[in-house]
Short mmCIF file of C-alpha atoms in Angstrom, two decimals:
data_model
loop_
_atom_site.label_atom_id
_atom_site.label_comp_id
_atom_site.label_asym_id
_atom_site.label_seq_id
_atom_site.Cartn_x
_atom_site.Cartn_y
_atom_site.Cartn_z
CA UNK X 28 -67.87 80.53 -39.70
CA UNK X 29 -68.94 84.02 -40.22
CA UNK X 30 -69.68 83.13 -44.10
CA UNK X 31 -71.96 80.92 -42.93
CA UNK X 32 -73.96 82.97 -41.01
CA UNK X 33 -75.16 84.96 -43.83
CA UNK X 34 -77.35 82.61 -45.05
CA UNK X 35 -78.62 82.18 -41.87
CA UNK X 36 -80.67 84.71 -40.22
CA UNK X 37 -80.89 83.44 -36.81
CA UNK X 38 -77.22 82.62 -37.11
CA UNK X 39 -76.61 86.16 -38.02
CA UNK X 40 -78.89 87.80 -35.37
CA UNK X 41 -76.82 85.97 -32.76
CA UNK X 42 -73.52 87.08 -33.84
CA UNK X 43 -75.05 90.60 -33.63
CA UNK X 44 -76.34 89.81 -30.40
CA UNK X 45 -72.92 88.46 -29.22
CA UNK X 46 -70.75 91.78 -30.22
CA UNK X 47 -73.77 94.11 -28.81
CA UNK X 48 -73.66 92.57 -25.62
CA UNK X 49 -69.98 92.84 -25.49
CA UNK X 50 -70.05 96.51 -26.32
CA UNK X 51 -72.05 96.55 -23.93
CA UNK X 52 -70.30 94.84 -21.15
CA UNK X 53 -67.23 96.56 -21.92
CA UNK X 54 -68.84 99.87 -22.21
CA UNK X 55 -70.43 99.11 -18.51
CA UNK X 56 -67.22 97.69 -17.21
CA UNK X 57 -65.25 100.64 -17.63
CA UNK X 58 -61.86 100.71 -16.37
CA UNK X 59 -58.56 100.59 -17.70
CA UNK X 60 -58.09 96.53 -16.49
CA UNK X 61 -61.28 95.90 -18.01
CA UNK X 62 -62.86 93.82 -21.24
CA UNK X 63 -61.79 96.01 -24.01
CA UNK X 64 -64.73 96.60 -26.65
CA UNK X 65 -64.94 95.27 -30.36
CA UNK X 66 -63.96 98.37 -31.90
CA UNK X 67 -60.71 98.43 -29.55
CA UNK X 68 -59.98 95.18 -30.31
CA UNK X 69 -60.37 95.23 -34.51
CA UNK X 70 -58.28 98.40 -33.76
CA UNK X 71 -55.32 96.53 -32.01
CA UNK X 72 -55.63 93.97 -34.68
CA UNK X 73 -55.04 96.34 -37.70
CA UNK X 74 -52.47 98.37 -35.74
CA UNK X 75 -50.55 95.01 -34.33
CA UNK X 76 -51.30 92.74 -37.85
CA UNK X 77 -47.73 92.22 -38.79
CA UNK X 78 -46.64 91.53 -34.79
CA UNK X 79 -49.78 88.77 -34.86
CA UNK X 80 -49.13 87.34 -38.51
CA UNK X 81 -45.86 86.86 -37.76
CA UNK X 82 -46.81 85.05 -34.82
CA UNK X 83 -49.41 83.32 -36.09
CA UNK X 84 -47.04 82.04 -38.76
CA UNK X 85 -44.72 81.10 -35.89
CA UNK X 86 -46.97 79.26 -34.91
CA UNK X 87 -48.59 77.51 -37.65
CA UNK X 88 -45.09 76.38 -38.58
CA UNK X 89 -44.80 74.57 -35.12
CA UNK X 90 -48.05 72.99 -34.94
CA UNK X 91 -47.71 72.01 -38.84
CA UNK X 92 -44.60 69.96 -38.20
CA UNK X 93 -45.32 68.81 -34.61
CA UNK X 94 -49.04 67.39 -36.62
CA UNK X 95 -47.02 65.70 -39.30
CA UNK X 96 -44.31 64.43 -37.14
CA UNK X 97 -47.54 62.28 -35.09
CA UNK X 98 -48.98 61.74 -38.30
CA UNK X 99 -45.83 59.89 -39.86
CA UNK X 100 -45.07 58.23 -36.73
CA UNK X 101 -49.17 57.60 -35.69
CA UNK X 102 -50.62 56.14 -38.32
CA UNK X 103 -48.18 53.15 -39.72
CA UNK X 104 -48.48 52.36 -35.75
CA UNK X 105 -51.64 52.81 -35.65
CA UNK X 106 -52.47 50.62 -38.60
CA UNK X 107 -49.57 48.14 -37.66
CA UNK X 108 -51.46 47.96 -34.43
CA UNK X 109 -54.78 46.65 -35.53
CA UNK X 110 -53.29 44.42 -37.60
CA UNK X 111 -51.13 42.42 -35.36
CA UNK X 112 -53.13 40.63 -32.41
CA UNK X 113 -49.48 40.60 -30.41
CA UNK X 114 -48.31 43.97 -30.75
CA UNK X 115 -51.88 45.71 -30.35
CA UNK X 116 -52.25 43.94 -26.90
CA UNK X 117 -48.79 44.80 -25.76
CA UNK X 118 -49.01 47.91 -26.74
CA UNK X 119 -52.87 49.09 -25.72
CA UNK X 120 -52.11 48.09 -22.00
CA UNK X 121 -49.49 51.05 -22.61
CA UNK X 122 -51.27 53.83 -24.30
CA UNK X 123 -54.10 53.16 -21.88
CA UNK X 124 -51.46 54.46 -19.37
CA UNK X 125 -50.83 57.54 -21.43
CA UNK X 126 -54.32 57.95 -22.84
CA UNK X 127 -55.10 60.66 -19.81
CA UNK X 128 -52.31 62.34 -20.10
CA UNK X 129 -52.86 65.98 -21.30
CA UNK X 130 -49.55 66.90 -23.47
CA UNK X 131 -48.68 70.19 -21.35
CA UNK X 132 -47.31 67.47 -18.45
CA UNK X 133 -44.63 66.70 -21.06
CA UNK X 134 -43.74 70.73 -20.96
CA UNK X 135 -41.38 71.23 -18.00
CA UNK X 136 -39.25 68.29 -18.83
CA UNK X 137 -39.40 68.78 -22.73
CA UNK X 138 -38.43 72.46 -21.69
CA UNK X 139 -36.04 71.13 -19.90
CA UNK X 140 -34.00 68.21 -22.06
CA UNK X 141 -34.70 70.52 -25.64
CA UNK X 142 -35.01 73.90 -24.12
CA UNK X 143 -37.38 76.91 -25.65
CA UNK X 144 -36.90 76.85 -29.41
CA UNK X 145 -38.27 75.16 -32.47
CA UNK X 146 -37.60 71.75 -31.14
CA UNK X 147 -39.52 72.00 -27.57
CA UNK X 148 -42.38 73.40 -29.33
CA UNK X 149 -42.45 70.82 -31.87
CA UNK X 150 -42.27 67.65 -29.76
CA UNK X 151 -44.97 69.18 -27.93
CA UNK X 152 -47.55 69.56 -30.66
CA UNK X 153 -46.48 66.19 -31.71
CA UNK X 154 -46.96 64.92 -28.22
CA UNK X 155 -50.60 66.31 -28.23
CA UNK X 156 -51.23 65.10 -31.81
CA UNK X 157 -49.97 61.53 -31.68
CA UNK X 158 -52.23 59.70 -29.22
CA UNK X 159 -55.16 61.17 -30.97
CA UNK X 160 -53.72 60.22 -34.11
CA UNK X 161 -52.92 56.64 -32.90
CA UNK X 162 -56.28 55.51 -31.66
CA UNK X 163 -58.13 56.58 -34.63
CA UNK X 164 -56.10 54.60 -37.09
CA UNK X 165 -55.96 51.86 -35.17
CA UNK X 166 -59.74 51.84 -35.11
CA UNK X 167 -59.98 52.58 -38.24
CA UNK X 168 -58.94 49.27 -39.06
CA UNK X 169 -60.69 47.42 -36.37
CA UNK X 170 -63.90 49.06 -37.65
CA UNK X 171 -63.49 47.15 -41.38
CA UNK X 172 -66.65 45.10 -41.67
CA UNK X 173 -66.21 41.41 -41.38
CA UNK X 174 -68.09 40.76 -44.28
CA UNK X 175 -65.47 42.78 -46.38
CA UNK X 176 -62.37 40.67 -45.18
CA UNK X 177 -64.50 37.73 -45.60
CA UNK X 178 -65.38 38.46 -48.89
CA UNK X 179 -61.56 39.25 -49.90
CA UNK X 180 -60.54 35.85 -48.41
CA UNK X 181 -63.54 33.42 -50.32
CA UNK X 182 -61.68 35.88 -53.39
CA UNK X 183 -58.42 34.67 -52.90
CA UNK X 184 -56.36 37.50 -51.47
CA UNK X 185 -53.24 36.99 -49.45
CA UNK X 186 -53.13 38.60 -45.72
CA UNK X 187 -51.18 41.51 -47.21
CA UNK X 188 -53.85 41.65 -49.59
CA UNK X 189 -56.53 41.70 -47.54
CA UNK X 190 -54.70 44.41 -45.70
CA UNK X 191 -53.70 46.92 -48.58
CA UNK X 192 -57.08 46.48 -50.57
CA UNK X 193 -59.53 46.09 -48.07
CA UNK X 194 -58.41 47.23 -44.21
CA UNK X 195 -56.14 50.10 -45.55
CA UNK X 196 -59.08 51.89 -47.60
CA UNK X 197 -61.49 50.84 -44.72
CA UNK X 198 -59.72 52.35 -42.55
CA UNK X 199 -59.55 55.70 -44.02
CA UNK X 200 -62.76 58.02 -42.81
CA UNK X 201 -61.75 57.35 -39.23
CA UNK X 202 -57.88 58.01 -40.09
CA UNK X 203 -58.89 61.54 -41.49
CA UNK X 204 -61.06 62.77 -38.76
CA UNK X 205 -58.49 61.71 -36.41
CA UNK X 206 -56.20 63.34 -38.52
CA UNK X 207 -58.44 66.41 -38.43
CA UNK X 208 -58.87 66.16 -34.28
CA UNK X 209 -55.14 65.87 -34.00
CA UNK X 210 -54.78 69.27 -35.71
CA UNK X 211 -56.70 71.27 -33.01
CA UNK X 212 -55.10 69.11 -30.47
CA UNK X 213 -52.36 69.98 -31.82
CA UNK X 214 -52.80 73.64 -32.14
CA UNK X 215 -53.60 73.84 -28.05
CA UNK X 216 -50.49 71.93 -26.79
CA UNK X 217 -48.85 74.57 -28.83
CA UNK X 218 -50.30 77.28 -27.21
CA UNK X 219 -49.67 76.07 -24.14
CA UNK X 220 -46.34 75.41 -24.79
CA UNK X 221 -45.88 79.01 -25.80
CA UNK X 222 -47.34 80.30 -22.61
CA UNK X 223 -45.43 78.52 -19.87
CA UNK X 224 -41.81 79.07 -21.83
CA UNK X 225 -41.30 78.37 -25.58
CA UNK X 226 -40.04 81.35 -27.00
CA UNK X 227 -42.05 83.57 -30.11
CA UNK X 228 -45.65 82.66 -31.27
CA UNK X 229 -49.20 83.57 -30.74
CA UNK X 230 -48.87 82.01 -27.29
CA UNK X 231 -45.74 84.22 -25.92
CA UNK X 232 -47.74 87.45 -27.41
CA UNK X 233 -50.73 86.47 -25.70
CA UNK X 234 -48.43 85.92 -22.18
CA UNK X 235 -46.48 89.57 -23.41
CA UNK X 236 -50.04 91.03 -23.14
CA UNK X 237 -50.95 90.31 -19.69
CA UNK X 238 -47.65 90.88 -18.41
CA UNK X 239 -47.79 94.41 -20.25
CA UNK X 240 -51.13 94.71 -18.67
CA UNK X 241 -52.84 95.53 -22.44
CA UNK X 242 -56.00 93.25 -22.63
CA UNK X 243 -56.57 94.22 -26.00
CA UNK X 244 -53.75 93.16 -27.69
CA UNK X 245 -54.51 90.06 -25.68
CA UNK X 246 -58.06 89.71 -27.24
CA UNK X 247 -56.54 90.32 -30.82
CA UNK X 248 -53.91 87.96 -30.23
CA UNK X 249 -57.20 85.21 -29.10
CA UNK X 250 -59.43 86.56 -32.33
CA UNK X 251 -56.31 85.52 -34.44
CA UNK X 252 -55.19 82.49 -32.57
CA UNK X 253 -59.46 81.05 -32.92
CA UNK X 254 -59.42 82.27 -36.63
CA UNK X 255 -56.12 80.89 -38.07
CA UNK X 256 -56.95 77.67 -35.69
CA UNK X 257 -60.12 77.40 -37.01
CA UNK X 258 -59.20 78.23 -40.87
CA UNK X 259 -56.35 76.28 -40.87
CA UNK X 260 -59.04 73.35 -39.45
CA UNK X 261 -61.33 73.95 -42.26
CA UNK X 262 -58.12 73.74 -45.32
CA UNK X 263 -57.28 70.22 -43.52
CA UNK X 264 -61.43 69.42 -44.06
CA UNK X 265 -61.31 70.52 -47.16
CA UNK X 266 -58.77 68.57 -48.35
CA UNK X 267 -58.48 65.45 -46.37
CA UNK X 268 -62.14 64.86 -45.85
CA UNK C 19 -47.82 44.44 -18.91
CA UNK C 20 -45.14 42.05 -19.90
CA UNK C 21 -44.20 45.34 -22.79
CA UNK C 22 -44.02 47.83 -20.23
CA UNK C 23 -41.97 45.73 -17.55
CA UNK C 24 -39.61 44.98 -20.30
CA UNK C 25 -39.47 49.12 -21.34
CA UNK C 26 -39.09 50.23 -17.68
CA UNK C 27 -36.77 47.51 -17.34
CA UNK C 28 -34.46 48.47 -20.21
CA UNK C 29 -35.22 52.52 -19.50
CA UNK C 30 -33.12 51.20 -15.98
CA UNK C 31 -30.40 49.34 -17.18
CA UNK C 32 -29.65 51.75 -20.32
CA UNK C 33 -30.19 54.55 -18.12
CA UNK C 34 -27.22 53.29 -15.59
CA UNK C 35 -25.13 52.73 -18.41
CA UNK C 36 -25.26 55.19 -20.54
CA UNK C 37 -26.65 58.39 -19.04
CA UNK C 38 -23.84 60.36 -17.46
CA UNK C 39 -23.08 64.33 -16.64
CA UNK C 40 -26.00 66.43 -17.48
CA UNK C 41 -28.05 63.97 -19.02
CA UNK C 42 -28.08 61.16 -15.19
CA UNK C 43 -29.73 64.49 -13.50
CA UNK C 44 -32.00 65.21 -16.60
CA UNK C 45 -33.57 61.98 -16.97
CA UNK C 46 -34.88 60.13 -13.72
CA UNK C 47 -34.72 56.29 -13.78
CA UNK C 48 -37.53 54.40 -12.76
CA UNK C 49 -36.10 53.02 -9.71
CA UNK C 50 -35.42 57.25 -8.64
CA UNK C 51 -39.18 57.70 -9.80
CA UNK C 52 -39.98 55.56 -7.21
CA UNK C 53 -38.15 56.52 -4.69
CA UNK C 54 -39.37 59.57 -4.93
CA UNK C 55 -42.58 58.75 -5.24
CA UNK C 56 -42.83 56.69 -2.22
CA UNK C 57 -41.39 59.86 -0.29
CA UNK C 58 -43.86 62.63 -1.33
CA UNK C 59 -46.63 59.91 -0.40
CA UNK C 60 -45.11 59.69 3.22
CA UNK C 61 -45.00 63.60 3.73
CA UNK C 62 -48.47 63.89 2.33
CA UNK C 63 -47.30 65.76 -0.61
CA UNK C 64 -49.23 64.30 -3.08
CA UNK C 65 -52.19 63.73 -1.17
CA UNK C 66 -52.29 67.83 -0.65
CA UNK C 67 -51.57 68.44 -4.36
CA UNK C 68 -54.57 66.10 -5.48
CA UNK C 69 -57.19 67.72 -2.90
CA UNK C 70 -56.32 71.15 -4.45
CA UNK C 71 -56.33 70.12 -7.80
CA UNK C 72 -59.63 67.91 -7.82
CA UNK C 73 -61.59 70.43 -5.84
CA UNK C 74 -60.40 72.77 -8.51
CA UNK C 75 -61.67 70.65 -10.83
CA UNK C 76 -65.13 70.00 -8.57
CA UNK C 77 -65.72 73.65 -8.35
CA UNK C 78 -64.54 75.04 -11.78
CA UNK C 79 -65.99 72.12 -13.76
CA UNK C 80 -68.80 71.43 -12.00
CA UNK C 81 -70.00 75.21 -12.49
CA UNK C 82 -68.92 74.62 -16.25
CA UNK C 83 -70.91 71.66 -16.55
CA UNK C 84 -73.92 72.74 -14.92
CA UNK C 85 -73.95 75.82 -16.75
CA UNK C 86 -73.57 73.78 -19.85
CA UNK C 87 -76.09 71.44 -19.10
CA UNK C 88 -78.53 74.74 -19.01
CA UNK C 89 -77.35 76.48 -21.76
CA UNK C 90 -77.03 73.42 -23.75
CA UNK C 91 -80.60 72.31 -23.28
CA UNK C 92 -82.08 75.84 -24.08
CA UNK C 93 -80.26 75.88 -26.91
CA UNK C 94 -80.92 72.65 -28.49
CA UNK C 95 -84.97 73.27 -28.47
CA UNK C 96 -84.02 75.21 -31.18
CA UNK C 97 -85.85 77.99 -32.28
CA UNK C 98 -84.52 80.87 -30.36
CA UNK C 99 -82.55 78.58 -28.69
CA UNK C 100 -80.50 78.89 -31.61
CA UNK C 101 -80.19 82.53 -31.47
CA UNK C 102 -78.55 82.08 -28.22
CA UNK C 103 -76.51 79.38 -29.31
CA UNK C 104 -74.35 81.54 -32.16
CA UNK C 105 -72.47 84.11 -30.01
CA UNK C 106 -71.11 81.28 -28.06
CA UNK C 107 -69.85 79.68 -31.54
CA UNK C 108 -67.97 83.20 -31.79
CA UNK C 109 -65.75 82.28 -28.94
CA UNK C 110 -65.73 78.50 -29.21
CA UNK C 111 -62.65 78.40 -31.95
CA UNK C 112 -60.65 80.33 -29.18
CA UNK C 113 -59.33 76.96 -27.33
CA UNK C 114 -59.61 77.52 -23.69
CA UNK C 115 -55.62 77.58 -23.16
CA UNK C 116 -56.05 80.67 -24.72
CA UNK C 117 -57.59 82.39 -21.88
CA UNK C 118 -55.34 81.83 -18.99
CA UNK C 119 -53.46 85.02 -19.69
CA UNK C 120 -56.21 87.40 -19.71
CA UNK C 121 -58.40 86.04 -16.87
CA UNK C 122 -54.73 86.22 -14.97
CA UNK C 123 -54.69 89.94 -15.89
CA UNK C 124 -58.36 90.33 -14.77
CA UNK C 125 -58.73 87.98 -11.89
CA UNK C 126 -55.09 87.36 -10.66
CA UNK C 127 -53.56 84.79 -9.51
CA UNK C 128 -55.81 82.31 -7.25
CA UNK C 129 -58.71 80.15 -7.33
CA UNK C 130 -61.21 82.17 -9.16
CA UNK C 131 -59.06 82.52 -12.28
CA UNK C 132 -58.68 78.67 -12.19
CA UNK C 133 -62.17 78.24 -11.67
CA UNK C 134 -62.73 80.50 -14.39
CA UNK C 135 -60.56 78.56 -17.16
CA UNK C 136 -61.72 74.99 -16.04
CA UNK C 137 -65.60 76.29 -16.19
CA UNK C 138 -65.00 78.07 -19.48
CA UNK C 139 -63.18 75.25 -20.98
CA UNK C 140 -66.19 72.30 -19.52
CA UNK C 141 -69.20 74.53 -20.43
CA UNK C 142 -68.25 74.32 -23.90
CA UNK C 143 -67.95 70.59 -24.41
CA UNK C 144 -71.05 70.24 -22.06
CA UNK C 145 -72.62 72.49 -24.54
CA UNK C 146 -71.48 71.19 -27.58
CA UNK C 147 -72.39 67.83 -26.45
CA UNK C 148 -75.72 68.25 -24.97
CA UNK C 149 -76.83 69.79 -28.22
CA UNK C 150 -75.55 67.12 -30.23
CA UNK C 151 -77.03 64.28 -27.63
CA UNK C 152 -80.38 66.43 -28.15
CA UNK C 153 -80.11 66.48 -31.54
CA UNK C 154 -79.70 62.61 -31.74
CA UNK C 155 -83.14 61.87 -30.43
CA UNK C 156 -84.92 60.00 -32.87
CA UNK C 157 -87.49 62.53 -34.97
CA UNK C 158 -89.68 59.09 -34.76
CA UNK C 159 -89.88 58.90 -30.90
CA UNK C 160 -91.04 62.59 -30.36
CA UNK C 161 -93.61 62.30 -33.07
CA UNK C 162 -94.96 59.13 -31.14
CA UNK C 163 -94.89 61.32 -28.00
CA UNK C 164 -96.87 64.06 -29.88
CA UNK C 165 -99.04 61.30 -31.27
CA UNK C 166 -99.82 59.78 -27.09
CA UNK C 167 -100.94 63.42 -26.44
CA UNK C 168 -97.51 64.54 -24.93
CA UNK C 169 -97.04 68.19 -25.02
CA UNK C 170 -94.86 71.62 -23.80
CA UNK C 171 -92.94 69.97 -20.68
CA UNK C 172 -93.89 66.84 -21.35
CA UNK C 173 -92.76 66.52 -24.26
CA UNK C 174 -89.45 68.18 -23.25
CA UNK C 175 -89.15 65.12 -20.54
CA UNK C 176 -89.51 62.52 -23.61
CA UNK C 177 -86.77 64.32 -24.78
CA UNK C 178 -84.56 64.25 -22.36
CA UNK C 179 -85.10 60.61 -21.00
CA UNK C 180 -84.30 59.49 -24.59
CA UNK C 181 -80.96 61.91 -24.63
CA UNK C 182 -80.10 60.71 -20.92
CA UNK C 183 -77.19 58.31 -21.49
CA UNK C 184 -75.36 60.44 -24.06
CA UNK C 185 -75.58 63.42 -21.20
CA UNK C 186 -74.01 61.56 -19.24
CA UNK C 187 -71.20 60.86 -21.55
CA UNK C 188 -70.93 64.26 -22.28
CA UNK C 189 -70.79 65.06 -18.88
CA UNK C 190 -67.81 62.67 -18.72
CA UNK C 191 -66.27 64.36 -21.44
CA UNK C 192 -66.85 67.47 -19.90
CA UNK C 193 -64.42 65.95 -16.53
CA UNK C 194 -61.78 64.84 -19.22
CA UNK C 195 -61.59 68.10 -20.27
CA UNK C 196 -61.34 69.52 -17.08
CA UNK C 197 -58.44 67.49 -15.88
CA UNK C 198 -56.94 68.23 -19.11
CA UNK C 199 -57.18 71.98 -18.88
CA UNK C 200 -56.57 71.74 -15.01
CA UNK C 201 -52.57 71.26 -15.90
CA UNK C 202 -52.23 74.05 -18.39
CA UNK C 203 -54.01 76.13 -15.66
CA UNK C 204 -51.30 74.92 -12.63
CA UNK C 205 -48.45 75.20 -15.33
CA UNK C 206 -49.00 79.06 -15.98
CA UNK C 207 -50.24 80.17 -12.56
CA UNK C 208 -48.58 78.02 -10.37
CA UNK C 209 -50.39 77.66 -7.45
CA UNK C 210 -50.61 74.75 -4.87
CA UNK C 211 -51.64 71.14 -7.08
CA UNK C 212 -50.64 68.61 -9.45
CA UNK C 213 -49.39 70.88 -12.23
CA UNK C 214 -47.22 72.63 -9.58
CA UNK C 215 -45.49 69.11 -9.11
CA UNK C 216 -45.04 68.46 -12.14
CA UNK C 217 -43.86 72.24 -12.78
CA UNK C 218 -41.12 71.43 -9.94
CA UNK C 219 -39.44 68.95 -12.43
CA UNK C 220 -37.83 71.87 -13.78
CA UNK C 221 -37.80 74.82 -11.66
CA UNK C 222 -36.20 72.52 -9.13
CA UNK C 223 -34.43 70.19 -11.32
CA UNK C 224 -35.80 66.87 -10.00
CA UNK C 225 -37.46 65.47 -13.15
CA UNK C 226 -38.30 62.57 -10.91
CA UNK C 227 -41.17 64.89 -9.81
CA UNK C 228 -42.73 65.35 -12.79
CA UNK C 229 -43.54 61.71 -13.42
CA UNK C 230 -44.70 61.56 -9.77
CA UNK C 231 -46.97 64.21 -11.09
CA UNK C 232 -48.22 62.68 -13.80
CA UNK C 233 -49.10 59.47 -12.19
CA UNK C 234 -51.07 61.29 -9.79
CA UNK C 235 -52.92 62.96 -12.92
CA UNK C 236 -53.12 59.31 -14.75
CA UNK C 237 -54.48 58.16 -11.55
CA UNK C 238 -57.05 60.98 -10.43
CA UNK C 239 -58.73 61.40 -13.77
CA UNK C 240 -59.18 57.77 -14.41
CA UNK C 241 -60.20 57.12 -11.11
CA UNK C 242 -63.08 60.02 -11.38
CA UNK C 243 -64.16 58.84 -14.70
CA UNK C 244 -64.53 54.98 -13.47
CA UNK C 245 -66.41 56.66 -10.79
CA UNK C 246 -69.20 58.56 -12.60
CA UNK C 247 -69.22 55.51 -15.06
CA UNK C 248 -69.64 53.67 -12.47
CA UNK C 249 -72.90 55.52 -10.86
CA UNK C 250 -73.92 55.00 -14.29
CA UNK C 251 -73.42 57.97 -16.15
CA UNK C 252 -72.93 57.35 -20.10
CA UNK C 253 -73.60 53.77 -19.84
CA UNK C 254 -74.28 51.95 -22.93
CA UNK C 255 -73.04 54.80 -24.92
CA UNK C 256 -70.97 53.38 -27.96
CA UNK C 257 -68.16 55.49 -28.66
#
């Protein structure tokens, strides 16, 4: 993000713009409850690094395994789905239930049936991740063009392979940008997660901050949580897409 | 329907058999769902935990949207539009979860922090979206406009007219997003509202709660959206 805004000079004029005028407003807003400045804040995160790696890592585990979980369970069902009239009906009329659900209502009673450890915070992510996942790979196959499975039929091919050679592959752009929405979907049910009662993580340091009154460790803990979120967003474009 | 009768059905039955001790308090059958549901609609409950929560969301998104809307538009005629646009890509990364611990530290706990977190979180998928729905104006139109003789405000309303129905999506998104944030907001700061029901699951241990809760959620933000799609915002937008 940053990088990119070298090349850029507007880009980079703005970011300039963006840290003067919170100097400024911090500079202005002077008391100890106040914004903390840019400098305070790069100095919390060079003093703190090892407190907000470690809970970045935390983290990143969680969100990692909650993603894959919803990816392993998502997109088979997701793909099943679209390609069975029956179950896609029965099931849709669920999901469309579900579909405004945010994950965090899931947090008091995952809280309370796998308590604040590894496991909480997992389901959770996974709970954020999945319905994103879902929809996208069942779309994904809906949105093969006719003339494709037509074409495979007048060829010869079988329904299952119609399905592997010509859906599946079809189906793949929308499956990796879902793929690539679950992960930030991901990352917030995490976070939120961490804030109301899962133990460790960027999310319980950001809650230790306000409750220890020190805004600036809170704004380092946000600068890290936006940077590995967003990094870690970028690897999965990278690679998947 | 006939899948979910069939779940809630089994959920019952299974429950009954197999769920003793711990585990028959932990997790509510749908008949105690229900039963509990009916009751917090007699006392009004529910009623007073969806006025709080959607005129949270009224007050705090709506400011978030409209400031969106304004933001978004002066940034999408580019040019120094842009310039504006980049420190706001600074903070964008930072999901809007994120900031329910600080603005507790600098607004406390009330309404304004809410409003604070559901306006943050709207204005930046207004933004986001309203430069995007700007950006998908055909090149082709505007040059016709320019051709007609269109210029300055004009030119702006071509514009805009041509970007209308994907505002109004994006406004739509922008109420998603809101009820979506509006629980992580209740969950932390616990105030009066859905996400206080749903909080009650635990604190109180009547699980039973939080599905009341989340039916109320599942209800109130599909109702709204029906309701601005309704008056015709986003229409004919293929998503």
């Amino acid at each position: 993000m940053i990088l990119r805004g070298v090349r850029s000079w507007p880009r980079l004029s703005g970011l300039g713009i963006g840290l003067g005028l919170w100097a400024w407003v911090a500079w202005l807003w002077a008391t100890p409850m106040a914004l903390p400045g840019p400098s305070a804040v790069a100095v919390t995160l060079v003093e703190e690094a090892p407190l907000l790696l470690s809970g970045a890592w935390r983290s990143g585990l969680r969100v990692l395994s909650g993603w894959l979980v919803a990816a392993m369970i998502g997109v088979p069902l997701g793909l099943g789905m679209a390609s069975s009239p029956t179950l896609d009906r029965e099931l849709a009329r669920l999901l469309v239930l579900l579909r405004p659900l945010p994950p965090f209502v899931w947090l008091p009673l995952v809280l309370l049936w796998f308590g604040v450890g590894e496991v909480g915070a997992v389901v959770i992510s996974a709970l954020g991740a999945f319905p994103v996942v879902l929809s996208h790979a069942r779309e994904g196959v809906s949105a093969t063009p006719l003339s494709w499975v037509q074409a495979a039929e007048n060829l010869g091919a079988t329904r299952w392979g119609v399905f592997w050679r010509v859906r599946l592959p079809a189906a793949l752009p929308l499956t990796r940008s879902g793929l690539r929405r679950a992960w930030s979907v991901a990352w917030m049910s995490l976070v939120a997660a961490e804030l109301v009662g899962t133990d460790g993580g960027l999310g319980q340091i950001l809650m230790d901050a306000r409750n220890l009154a020190r805004p600036e460790l809170g704004l380092a803990a946000m600068v890290t949580l936006g940077v590995v979120a967003a990094a870690s967003g970028r690897l999965l474009e990278g690679r998947a897409g | 329907m006939r899948l979910l009768a069939v779940l809630l059905g089994l959920w019952e039955v299974l429950g009954r058999v197999c769920l003793t001790g711990r585990w028959a308090i932990l997790i509510p059958l749908p008949s105690r769902i229900g039963e509990e549901l009916a009751a917090m609609l007699a006392s009004g409950e529910v009623g007073v935990a969806l006025a709080h929560s959607a005129l949270r969301v009224l007050v705090g998104g709506g400011t978030g949207a409209a400031l969106g809307l304004v933001v978004g538009l002066l940034v999408g005629r580019g040019g120094f539009g842009r310039v504006l646009g980049s420190p706001l890509a600074l903070v964008r990364p930072i999901p809007p979860i994120a900031w329910i611990p600080l603005t507790l530290l600098w607004f406390g706990v009330g309404e304004l922090q809410q409003w604070a977190i559901l306006a943050g979180a709207t204005f930046h998928v207004v933004t986001a979206g309203v430069r995007d729905a700007l950006d998908r104006v055909p090149a082709s139109l505007v040059e016709s406009a320019k051709n007609l003789g269109s210029r300055g405000f004009g030119l702006e309303l071509v514009r805009l007219r041509a970007a209308a129905p994907e505002l109004g999506f994006t406004l739509r998104e922008g109420l998603a997003m809101a009820w979506f944030v509006l629980v992580a907001a209740e969950l932390v700061s616990a105030t009066e509202g859905i996400g206080v029901l749903v909080l009650q699951g635990r604190d109180l241990l009547l699980p039973a709660r939080t599905f009341v809760g989340m039916l109320t959620l599942s209800v109130a933000a599909g109702l709204s959206d029906a309701l601005l799609r309704r008056v015709g915002f986003g229409v004919g937008v293929q998503r």
